Coordinates of C-alpha atoms in Angstrom, one line a residue:
Chain A
M1 CA 0.0 0.3 0.1
G2 CA 1.3 3.3 -1.3
M3 CA -1.3 5.3 1.5
Q4 CA 1.5 6.3 4.0
G5 CA 3.6 7.8 0.7
D6 CA 6.4 5.5 1.8
F7 CA 8.0 4.9 -1.3
Y8 CA 11.1 2.8 -0.7
Q9 CA 8.4 0.3 0.8
L10 CA 6.7 -0.5 -2.3
L11 CA 10.2 -0.7 -3.9
K12 CA 9.8 -3.4 -1.8
E13 CA 6.3 -4.8 -2.2
Q14 CA 7.6 -4.3 -5.5
G15 CA 10.6 -7.7 -4.5
Y16 CA 12.9 -4.6 -5.0
T17 CA 16.5 -5.5 -2.3
L18 CA 18.7 -2.7 -1.8
G19 CA 22.1 -4.2 -2.5
S20 CA 22.9 -8.2 -1.5
S21 CA 22.8 -10.0 1.8
G22 CA 26.4 -11.1 2.0
Q23 CA 27.6 -13.6 5.3
A24 CA 28.0 -11.5 7.8
G25 CA 31.3 -12.0 9.2
T26 CA 32.8 -13.5 6.2
G27 CA 34.1 -10.0 5.5
H28 CA 37.2 -8.5 5.5
A29 CA 38.3 -4.8 6.2
L30 CA 35.6 -2.0 5.3
T31 CA 37.2 0.5 2.8
N32 CA 35.9 3.5 2.6
A33 CA 38.4 5.6 0.7
T34 CA 37.5 9.5 0.4
T35 CA 37.3 12.6 2.0
I36 CA 34.4 14.4 3.0
L37 CA 33.9 17.6 4.8
A38 CA 31.0 19.4 6.2
F39 CA 30.5 22.4 8.4
K40 CA 28.7 25.6 9.4
Y41 CA 29.7 28.8 7.7
R42 CA 27.6 32.8 8.4
D43 CA 25.5 31.5 6.1
G44 CA 24.0 28.1 6.3
V45 CA 26.3 24.6 5.5
L46 CA 29.2 23.8 3.4
V47 CA 29.5 20.4 2.1
A48 CA 32.5 18.5 -0.1
G49 CA 34.6 15.9 -1.4
D50 CA 37.6 15.3 -3.3
R51 CA 37.1 13.2 -6.8
R52 CA 39.3 10.2 -6.7
A53 CA 37.5 6.7 -6.0
T54 CA 39.7 4.3 -5.9
A55 CA 39.9 0.5 -5.9
G56 CA 42.8 -1.3 -3.0
N57 CA 45.6 1.1 -3.7
M58 CA 44.4 1.6 -7.7
V59 CA 43.0 5.3 -9.0
M60 CA 40.0 4.1 -10.7
Y61 CA 38.5 7.6 -11.8
D62 CA 39.2 11.1 -11.0
R63 CA 35.6 12.8 -11.9
T64 CA 33.9 11.1 -8.9
D65 CA 30.8 13.4 -7.7
K66 CA 30.7 12.8 -3.8
V67 CA 28.6 15.5 -3.0
L68 CA 24.9 14.3 -4.0
E69 CA 21.6 16.9 -3.8
I70 CA 18.9 14.8 -2.9
D71 CA 16.8 18.2 -2.7
R72 CA 16.7 21.8 -3.0
H73 CA 17.5 21.7 0.6
S74 CA 19.6 18.7 1.3
V75 CA 22.3 16.5 0.7
M76 CA 24.5 13.5 1.0
A77 CA 27.8 13.0 0.9
I78 CA 29.3 9.5 0.5
A79 CA 32.1 7.6 1.9
G80 CA 32.2 4.2 1.3
V81 CA 31.0 1.8 -1.5
P82 CA 29.5 3.8 -5.0
A83 CA 27.3 1.2 -5.9
T84 CA 25.7 1.4 -2.5
A85 CA 25.6 5.2 -2.0
Y86 CA 24.4 5.6 -5.2
E87 CA 21.9 3.4 -4.6
M88 CA 21.1 5.3 -1.9
V89 CA 21.3 8.5 -2.8
R90 CA 18.9 7.8 -5.2
I91 CA 16.1 5.9 -3.7
L92 CA 15.9 8.8 -1.0
E93 CA 15.1 11.2 -4.1
H94 CA 12.8 9.3 -5.2
S95 CA 11.2 9.4 -1.8
F96 CA 11.4 12.5 -0.5
K97 CA 9.6 13.6 -3.6
Y98 CA 7.0 10.7 -3.7
Y99 CA 6.7 12.1 0.1
R100 CA 5.8 16.0 -0.9
R101 CA 4.3 14.7 -3.9
T102 CA 1.8 12.3 -1.9
Q103 CA 1.2 14.1 1.1
L104 CA 1.4 17.7 -0.6
Q105 CA 3.6 18.8 1.9
E106 CA 7.5 18.2 2.4
L107 CA 8.7 15.3 4.5
S108 CA 10.1 16.9 7.6
F109 CA 13.3 17.2 7.9
D110 CA 13.4 14.6 11.0
G111 CA 11.4 12.6 8.4
K112 CA 14.6 12.5 6.2
L113 CA 17.3 11.8 8.3
R114 CA 15.4 8.3 9.4
A115 CA 15.3 7.4 5.8
V116 CA 18.7 7.6 5.6
S117 CA 18.9 5.5 8.8
K118 CA 16.7 3.4 7.8
L119 CA 18.6 2.6 4.3
L120 CA 21.4 2.1 6.6
K121 CA 20.2 -0.4 8.5
E122 CA 18.2 -2.3 5.5
N123 CA 21.9 -2.5 4.5
V124 CA 24.0 -4.0 7.1
P125 CA 24.9 -7.7 5.8
A126 CA 26.3 -6.6 2.8
A127 CA 27.6 -3.3 5.0
L128 CA 29.4 -6.7 7.3
A129 CA 30.4 -8.7 4.7
G130 CA 32.7 -6.2 3.3
T131 CA 30.6 -5.2 0.0
G132 CA 28.4 -2.6 0.7
A133 CA 29.4 -0.3 3.6
V134 CA 28.6 3.9 3.2
V135 CA 29.7 6.3 5.9
P136 CA 28.0 9.2 4.9
V137 CA 27.0 12.4 5.7
F138 CA 23.9 14.1 5.2
A139 CA 22.7 18.0 5.7
G140 CA 20.2 20.0 4.6
Y141 CA 18.3 23.5 5.8
D142 CA 15.5 22.2 8.3
M143 CA 13.0 24.9 6.7
D144 CA 10.8 24.6 8.9
Q145 CA 13.3 25.7 12.5
G146 CA 14.9 28.1 9.6
S147 CA 19.0 26.4 10.5
A148 CA 21.2 24.1 8.8
K149 CA 21.7 21.0 10.0
I150 CA 24.5 18.2 9.8
Y151 CA 24.3 14.6 10.8
F152 CA 27.0 11.8 10.2
Y153 CA 26.1 8.4 10.1
D154 CA 27.9 4.7 11.5
I155 CA 27.2 2.2 9.0
L156 CA 25.0 0.1 11.3
G157 CA 22.7 3.3 10.7
A158 CA 22.8 5.2 14.2
E159 CA 22.7 8.9 13.9
F160 CA 25.0 11.6 15.5
E161 CA 24.7 15.2 14.8
G162 CA 27.5 17.4 14.0
V163 CA 27.1 20.5 16.3
E164 CA 29.6 22.6 14.3
Y165 CA 30.8 19.8 11.7
A166 CA 31.2 16.3 10.8
V167 CA 34.1 14.0 8.8
S168 CA 34.3 11.2 6.8
G169 CA 36.2 8.9 5.1
S170 CA 40.1 7.5 5.0
G171 CA 41.4 11.1 4.8
S172 CA 39.4 12.9 7.4
P173 CA 41.1 12.0 10.8
T174 CA 43.8 14.2 9.2
I175 CA 40.6 17.3 9.0
R176 CA 39.0 16.4 12.2
G177 CA 41.9 17.6 13.8
I178 CA 42.2 20.8 11.9
L179 CA 38.6 20.6 12.0
H180 CA 38.6 21.2 16.1
Y181 CA 41.6 23.4 16.1
L182 CA 40.2 26.4 14.0
N183 CA 37.0 26.0 15.5
T184 CA 38.3 26.2 18.8
W185 CA 41.5 28.7 18.6
G186 CA 40.8 30.0 15.0
E187 CA 40.7 33.6 14.5
Q188 CA 36.9 32.8 14.0
P189 CA 34.8 30.0 14.7
L190 CA 33.7 28.2 11.3
N191 CA 30.3 28.9 11.9
A192 CA 31.0 32.7 11.7
L193 CA 33.2 32.7 8.1
P194 CA 32.0 34.3 5.1
Q195 CA 31.3 32.4 2.4
E196 CA 34.3 33.0 0.4
Q197 CA 36.7 32.1 3.2
A198 CA 34.6 29.2 3.9
M199 CA 34.7 27.4 0.3
V200 CA 38.5 28.6 0.9
Q201 CA 38.8 26.3 4.5
A202 CA 36.9 23.6 2.3
L203 CA 39.7 23.9 -0.6
R204 CA 42.9 24.0 1.8
L205 CA 41.5 20.9 4.1
L206 CA 40.9 19.2 1.3
A207 CA 44.4 19.5 0.0
S208 CA 45.5 18.5 3.9
A209 CA 43.5 15.1 3.3
A210 CA 45.4 14.2 -0.3
E211 CA 48.5 15.1 1.6
F212 CA 48.2 12.1 3.5
D213 CA 45.9 9.7 2.6
S214 CA 46.6 8.2 -0.5
A215 CA 43.6 7.6 -0.9
T216 CA 42.0 11.5 -1.2
G217 CA 42.2 13.0 -4.2
G218 CA 44.0 16.5 -4.7
V219 CA 43.4 18.9 -7.4
N220 CA 44.5 19.0 -10.8
R221 CA 44.8 22.1 -12.4
E222 CA 45.6 21.0 -15.8
A223 CA 42.7 18.6 -16.2
S224 CA 40.4 21.2 -14.2
L225 CA 39.7 19.2 -11.7
Y226 CA 38.6 20.6 -8.0
P227 CA 36.7 19.4 -5.7
V228 CA 32.6 19.3 -5.5
I229 CA 31.9 22.0 -3.2
K230 CA 27.8 22.9 -2.5
L231 CA 26.5 25.2 0.2
I232 CA 23.1 24.5 1.2
T233 CA 21.4 28.1 3.0
G234 CA 17.0 28.9 2.7
A235 CA 17.2 29.9 -0.5
G236 CA 18.4 25.8 -1.1
V237 CA 21.7 24.5 -2.2
Q238 CA 24.1 26.1 -4.5
T239 CA 27.0 23.8 -6.7
V240 CA 30.3 26.2 -6.5
L241 CA 31.4 26.2 -10.2
D242 CA 34.8 25.5 -10.7
A243 CA 34.9 28.8 -12.0
T244 CA 34.9 30.9 -8.6
L245 CA 37.5 27.8 -6.8
K246 CA 40.1 28.3 -9.5
P247 CA 40.9 32.1 -8.1
L248 CA 40.9 31.0 -4.7
Y249 CA 42.7 28.1 -5.1
E250 CA 45.3 29.7 -6.8
S251 CA 45.4 32.6 -4.5
Q252 CA 44.4 31.2 -1.2
V253 CA 45.9 27.1 -1.1
V254 CA 48.6 26.9 -3.4
R255 CA 51.9 28.3 -1.6
Y256 CA 50.0 30.8 0.3
V257 CA 52.7 31.6 2.3
Chain B
M1 CA -29.4 -10.2 -15.6
Y2 CA -27.0 -8.9 -17.4
E3 CA -25.7 -11.7 -18.7
E4 CA -27.5 -10.8 -21.8
P5 CA -26.0 -8.9 -24.1
Y6 CA -28.8 -6.1 -25.0
R7 CA -28.8 -6.4 -21.4
W8 CA -25.2 -5.3 -21.0
V9 CA -25.6 -2.4 -23.4
E10 CA -28.6 -1.4 -22.0
A11 CA -26.8 -1.2 -18.5
V12 CA -23.7 0.8 -19.8
G13 CA -26.1 3.0 -21.3
N14 CA -27.9 3.7 -17.7
R15 CA -24.5 4.1 -17.2
R16 CA -23.1 7.0 -18.5
Q17 CA -26.8 8.8 -17.7
Y18 CA -25.9 8.4 -14.5
L19 CA -22.3 9.2 -15.1
D20 CA -23.2 12.7 -17.2
D21 CA -25.3 13.6 -14.1
Q22 CA -22.6 13.4 -11.6
F23 CA -20.4 15.7 -13.8
K24 CA -23.4 18.3 -14.1
Q25 CA -21.9 20.8 -10.6
G26 CA -18.4 20.2 -11.6
S27 CA -15.6 22.7 -12.7
P28 CA -14.3 22.5 -15.5
V29 CA -10.5 22.0 -16.3
V30 CA -8.2 24.3 -18.3
A31 CA -5.0 23.6 -19.9
L32 CA -3.1 25.7 -22.0
T33 CA 0.9 25.8 -23.5
Y34 CA 2.2 28.6 -23.0
E35 CA 5.7 30.1 -24.3
G36 CA 7.3 29.0 -20.8
G37 CA 5.6 25.7 -20.1
I38 CA 2.2 24.9 -19.5
L39 CA -0.4 26.3 -17.6
L40 CA -3.4 24.0 -15.7
T41 CA -6.4 26.4 -14.4
T42 CA -9.2 25.6 -12.7
V43 CA -11.8 27.4 -10.1
S44 CA -12.1 25.2 -7.9
K45 CA -14.5 24.7 -4.8
G46 CA -13.4 23.2 -0.8
T47 CA -10.2 20.3 -2.2
P48 CA -8.0 21.4 -4.6
K49 CA -8.1 19.8 -8.5
L50 CA -4.4 20.2 -9.6
Y51 CA -1.8 18.0 -9.1
E52 CA 2.1 17.1 -9.3
I53 CA 2.5 13.3 -10.8
Y54 CA 6.3 13.4 -11.5
D55 CA 9.2 15.5 -12.2
R56 CA 7.3 17.1 -15.8
L57 CA 3.6 15.8 -15.6
A58 CA 1.0 17.7 -14.1
L59 CA -3.2 16.4 -13.0
G60 CA -6.1 18.1 -13.3
G61 CA -9.2 16.7 -12.7
M62 CA -13.1 16.3 -12.5
G63 CA -15.2 14.2 -10.3
H64 CA -15.5 12.2 -7.2
P65 CA -12.8 13.1 -4.8
T66 CA -12.4 8.9 -3.5
D67 CA -11.7 8.3 -7.0
L68 CA -9.7 11.3 -8.3
E69 CA -7.1 10.5 -5.1
K70 CA -7.3 6.9 -6.0
L71 CA -6.3 6.9 -9.3
R72 CA -3.8 10.1 -8.5
F73 CA -2.2 7.4 -6.6
S74 CA -1.8 5.0 -9.1
L75 CA -0.3 7.0 -12.1
L76 CA 2.1 8.1 -8.7
E77 CA 3.2 4.9 -8.0
M78 CA 3.5 4.0 -11.8
A79 CA 5.4 7.4 -12.4
H80 CA 8.2 6.8 -9.5
V81 CA 8.4 3.2 -9.9
E82 CA 9.4 3.3 -13.3
G83 CA 11.2 7.2 -12.7
F84 CA 13.6 4.8 -10.5
N85 CA 13.8 1.6 -12.3
R86 CA 14.3 2.5 -15.3
S87 CA 14.5 6.8 -15.8
P88 CA 12.8 9.6 -15.0
A89 CA 13.4 10.2 -19.0
D90 CA 11.2 7.0 -19.5
V91 CA 8.5 8.2 -17.2
T92 CA 6.1 10.0 -20.4
G93 CA 2.5 10.8 -19.8
S94 CA 1.4 8.8 -22.4
R95 CA 2.6 5.6 -21.2
L96 CA 1.2 6.4 -17.7
V97 CA -2.4 7.1 -19.5
K98 CA -3.1 4.5 -22.4
Y99 CA -1.2 1.4 -20.5
G100 CA -2.0 2.8 -16.8
I101 CA -5.2 4.1 -15.8
A102 CA -7.2 3.7 -18.9
P103 CA -7.3 0.5 -19.2
V104 CA -8.4 0.1 -15.8
I105 CA -10.6 3.5 -15.2
K106 CA -12.5 1.3 -18.5
Q107 CA -12.5 -1.5 -16.8
A108 CA -14.5 -1.0 -13.8
F109 CA -16.6 1.5 -16.5
E110 CA -17.7 -1.9 -18.4
E111 CA -17.7 -4.5 -15.2
V112 CA -21.8 -3.2 -14.4
Y113 CA -22.0 -4.7 -11.0
K114 CA -19.5 -2.5 -9.9
A115 CA -18.6 1.2 -9.6
P116 CA -17.3 3.1 -11.8
F117 CA -14.9 5.6 -11.1
I118 CA -16.9 9.1 -11.4
V119 CA -13.2 11.6 -12.9
R120 CA -13.1 13.3 -16.1
I121 CA -8.6 13.2 -15.8
L122 CA -6.3 15.8 -17.8
V123 CA -2.6 15.0 -17.5
A124 CA 0.0 17.6 -18.8
E125 CA 3.1 16.4 -20.0
L126 CA 6.3 18.8 -20.3
G127 CA 8.1 18.0 -23.2
L128 CA 12.3 18.8 -23.1
K129 CA 11.4 20.8 -26.4
P130 CA 8.2 22.8 -26.4
E131 CA 7.2 20.6 -29.6
K132 CA 7.7 17.7 -27.2
D133 CA 4.7 18.9 -24.7
A134 CA 1.5 16.7 -25.1
L135 CA -1.5 17.2 -23.0
L136 CA -3.8 14.0 -22.5
T137 CA -7.5 13.3 -21.6
I138 CA -9.5 10.3 -20.3
N139 CA -13.0 10.0 -20.4
Y140 CA -14.7 7.9 -17.9
D141 CA -14.7 5.2 -20.0
G142 CA -11.3 5.6 -20.3
T143 CA -11.6 6.7 -23.7
F144 CA -8.6 9.1 -24.3
E145 CA -7.2 11.6 -26.6
E146 CA -3.9 13.1 -27.0
T147 CA -3.4 17.1 -28.1
T148 CA -1.2 20.2 -28.1
G149 CA -1.7 23.6 -27.8
C150 CA -4.5 23.5 -25.7
A151 CA -7.5 21.0 -23.8
V152 CA -10.1 20.8 -21.4
L153 CA -11.9 19.0 -18.5
A154 CA -15.7 19.7 -18.6
A155 CA -19.8 18.8 -18.0
A156 CA -19.9 17.6 -21.4
P157 CA -18.6 17.0 -24.1
A158 CA -20.8 19.9 -25.9
I159 CA -19.0 22.1 -23.6
Q160 CA -16.1 21.2 -23.8
T161 CA -16.3 21.8 -27.4
K162 CA -17.3 25.3 -26.6
M163 CA -14.7 25.8 -24.9
L164 CA -11.9 24.5 -27.3
A165 CA -13.2 25.8 -29.7
Y166 CA -13.1 29.6 -28.3
L167 CA -9.6 29.2 -26.9
K168 CA -8.2 27.5 -30.4
E169 CA -9.8 30.7 -31.5
Q170 CA -8.3 33.5 -29.0
Q171 CA -4.7 31.5 -28.3
P172 CA -2.1 33.2 -30.4
V173 CA 1.5 31.4 -31.3
T174 CA 2.7 33.1 -28.0
L175 CA 2.0 33.4 -24.7
S176 CA 3.3 35.1 -21.6
L177 CA 2.1 33.6 -18.3
E178 CA -0.7 36.7 -17.8
Q179 CA -1.7 36.2 -21.6
A180 CA -2.2 32.9 -21.1
L181 CA -3.9 32.8 -16.8
N182 CA -6.2 35.9 -18.5
L183 CA -7.3 33.5 -21.6
A184 CA -7.2 30.2 -19.3
L185 CA -10.2 31.5 -17.2
R186 CA -12.2 33.5 -20.1
G187 CA -11.8 29.5 -21.1
W188 CA -13.2 28.0 -17.9
A189 CA -15.8 30.8 -18.1
I190 CA -17.5 29.7 -20.6
G191 CA -17.5 26.3 -19.1
S192 CA -19.1 27.8 -16.9
M193 CA -21.7 29.4 -18.0
A194 CA -22.5 27.2 -20.6
Q195 CA -23.3 24.5 -18.1
Q196 CA -25.2 26.9 -15.9
Q197 CA -27.4 27.4 -19.2
A198 CA -27.6 23.5 -20.3
E199 CA -29.3 23.3 -16.7
A200 CA -31.6 26.2 -16.9
D201 CA -32.4 24.5 -20.0
Q202 CA -33.2 21.7 -18.6
E203 CA -35.8 23.3 -16.6
T204 CA -37.1 25.7 -19.4
E205 CA -37.4 22.7 -21.0
A206 CA -40.7 21.1 -19.8
K207 CA -42.1 24.4 -20.8
S208 CA -40.5 25.3 -24.4
A209 CA -41.7 21.8 -25.4
A210 CA -45.0 22.5 -25.3
T211 CA -44.3 25.9 -26.9
G212 CA -41.9 24.3 -30.0
V213 CA -39.3 27.1 -29.1
G214 CA -35.5 26.2 -27.9
S215 CA -33.3 28.3 -26.5
S216 CA -31.0 29.4 -29.7
A217 CA -27.3 29.7 -29.2
P218 CA -26.3 32.7 -27.4
A219 CA -23.4 34.4 -29.5
I220 CA -19.5 34.6 -27.6
P221 CA -19.9 36.7 -24.9
S222 CA -17.7 39.5 -23.9
N223 CA -13.7 39.6 -22.7
D224 CA -14.8 41.4 -19.5
T225 CA -18.4 39.5 -19.5
L226 CA -15.8 36.2 -18.8
I227 CA -13.8 38.1 -16.1
A228 CA -17.0 39.1 -14.9
H229 CA -18.2 35.6 -14.5
V230 CA -15.0 34.5 -12.7
R231 CA -15.6 37.4 -9.9
G232 CA -18.8 37.0 -9.6
L233 CA -18.0 32.9 -8.3
A234 CA -14.6 33.7 -7.2
G235 CA -15.8 34.7 -3.1
E236 CA -17.3 30.6 -3.2
R237 CA -13.9 29.5 -4.9
T238 CA -10.4 29.7 -5.3
I239 CA -8.6 30.1 -8.8
E240 CA -6.1 27.6 -8.4
C241 CA -3.2 27.9 -10.4
A242 CA -0.5 25.2 -11.4
V243 CA 2.3 25.6 -14.3
L244 CA 5.3 23.5 -16.1
E245 CA 8.1 25.5 -16.5
R246 CA 10.3 24.4 -19.2
Q247 CA 12.9 26.8 -17.2
A248 CA 12.6 26.0 -13.8
P249 CA 16.1 24.7 -11.2
G250 CA 16.2 21.2 -10.4
T251 CA 14.6 18.2 -12.0
S252 CA 10.2 19.3 -10.6
K253 CA 9.2 21.0 -13.2
Y254 CA 5.6 21.7 -11.3
R255 CA 4.9 24.6 -9.6
S256 CA 2.0 25.7 -7.9
L257 CA 1.2 29.5 -8.3
K258 CA 1.2 31.1 -4.2
Q259 CA -1.5 33.5 -3.8
A260 CA 1.2 36.8 -4.0
E261 CA 2.1 35.7 -7.6
L262 CA -1.0 35.0 -8.7
S263 CA -2.9 38.4 -7.9
Q264 CA 0.3 40.2 -9.6
L265 CA -0.7 37.6 -13.0
L266 CA -4.8 38.0 -12.3
P267 CA -6.9 40.6 -14.4
K268 CA -7.3 43.5 -12.6
V269 CA -11.3 43.1 -11.8
L270 CA -9.7 40.2 -10.4
Q271 CA -6.4 40.9 -8.1
S272 CA -8.2 42.1 -4.8
V273 CA -10.5 38.8 -4.9
V274 CA -7.4 37.0 -4.5
A275 CA -6.1 39.6 -2.3
D276 CA -8.1 38.8 0.1

């Protein structure tokens, strides 16, 4: 019955299953080679991610978009197995739309968080088997409360609020420390940064992550490859153009001092 | 008793009569293509009659709210499952209508033991290019029609023809949203007035039958008369407008026009009605 507006339930009734249910406990070490980050700045929340996809120690692709717009006011940044992550994003995208169209109202921000959590929970067997682990960061603008919010998850679906910032992926330990330092002893707390400075910080953080983590892609100026940065404010999600990032990177990230 | 073929034909005939009766009080729906996409308009009483179905699909309906809701859900379900399993580009109004709900409506109409759907439905589809825009209408018996430019739902086929004739005659090659809204409301008024006329005719039929004087078809009313008609009803009803906008940001192109925007676009005499 689609009457309650639950798209995922509808898919399941049609015989759909998310991922393969592998055998728990037989998996190898979970890999989530990536760096994604989100922090609150003056106008809302900034979400950024590098663009490298790896398989073991091989670079598969350098143009991956790991920061995905789910609707006008929310994005999911993904770390982990891309196949499962993209599938989850597709389900979420359709779920939120389906809810809005059937119920004639927007799904609440809490409702969206639950939806992410539910998908991760369904994916536990595949995650434990090592074939489908996804560790996302979900960020958005809560229109009811008029504030930006950041959440991060573990592979089992537990949700945690990142009050100031959240990170995920193999390159994240490096920048988590920097974020803590900046936010506590920086010139100003992160949530006071104006838009442009927030973008510069995001570029510097990802450059640092790439410096210490082989699975995080840095900037490739020759190929015009810059990280993906999205800004979420009350007006909606906005993707920062490479043309904006290029001068910022050249003037304030490369050999800045 | 319906096993015999002629009984069945008789039963279906009765159904038509019953269903035609059900739409007498309904509000017409008008869909027009304009320079930026497709506009849907109606003047509804109570429950809304215009809905978003998918990224590029909108629905307008007439009839029983419960039946409309049921079919709206089927459309939503089909569109979303298809869009998820294939791609949003594969969700087309034509397929949803021809293989989705039209057969369901037809079957319900012909199964004379069960209740039929009391609905007339209009599906508007915004194409990637203007020439791919499509408008589909489905009648309560499952017959559907695919058109471009303009389409309407009305209480009776004769009224529908009248509205379409008016719209086609008045519709220039390109319309701004404001012009389209104005024309759509006039088209709606044509339909609404024809409905009132039909009812009045029926009442006087008994009298006129004796004298043999039928009501002659009146000339097409002026623009002011038509807008005044809408204004006259606007107190108890709501002017409902939705657009499928080609240039809208993001994947979802449907937008329902809010009061503030609507009052900017409406003809002057109607602006005050909406502002209240």
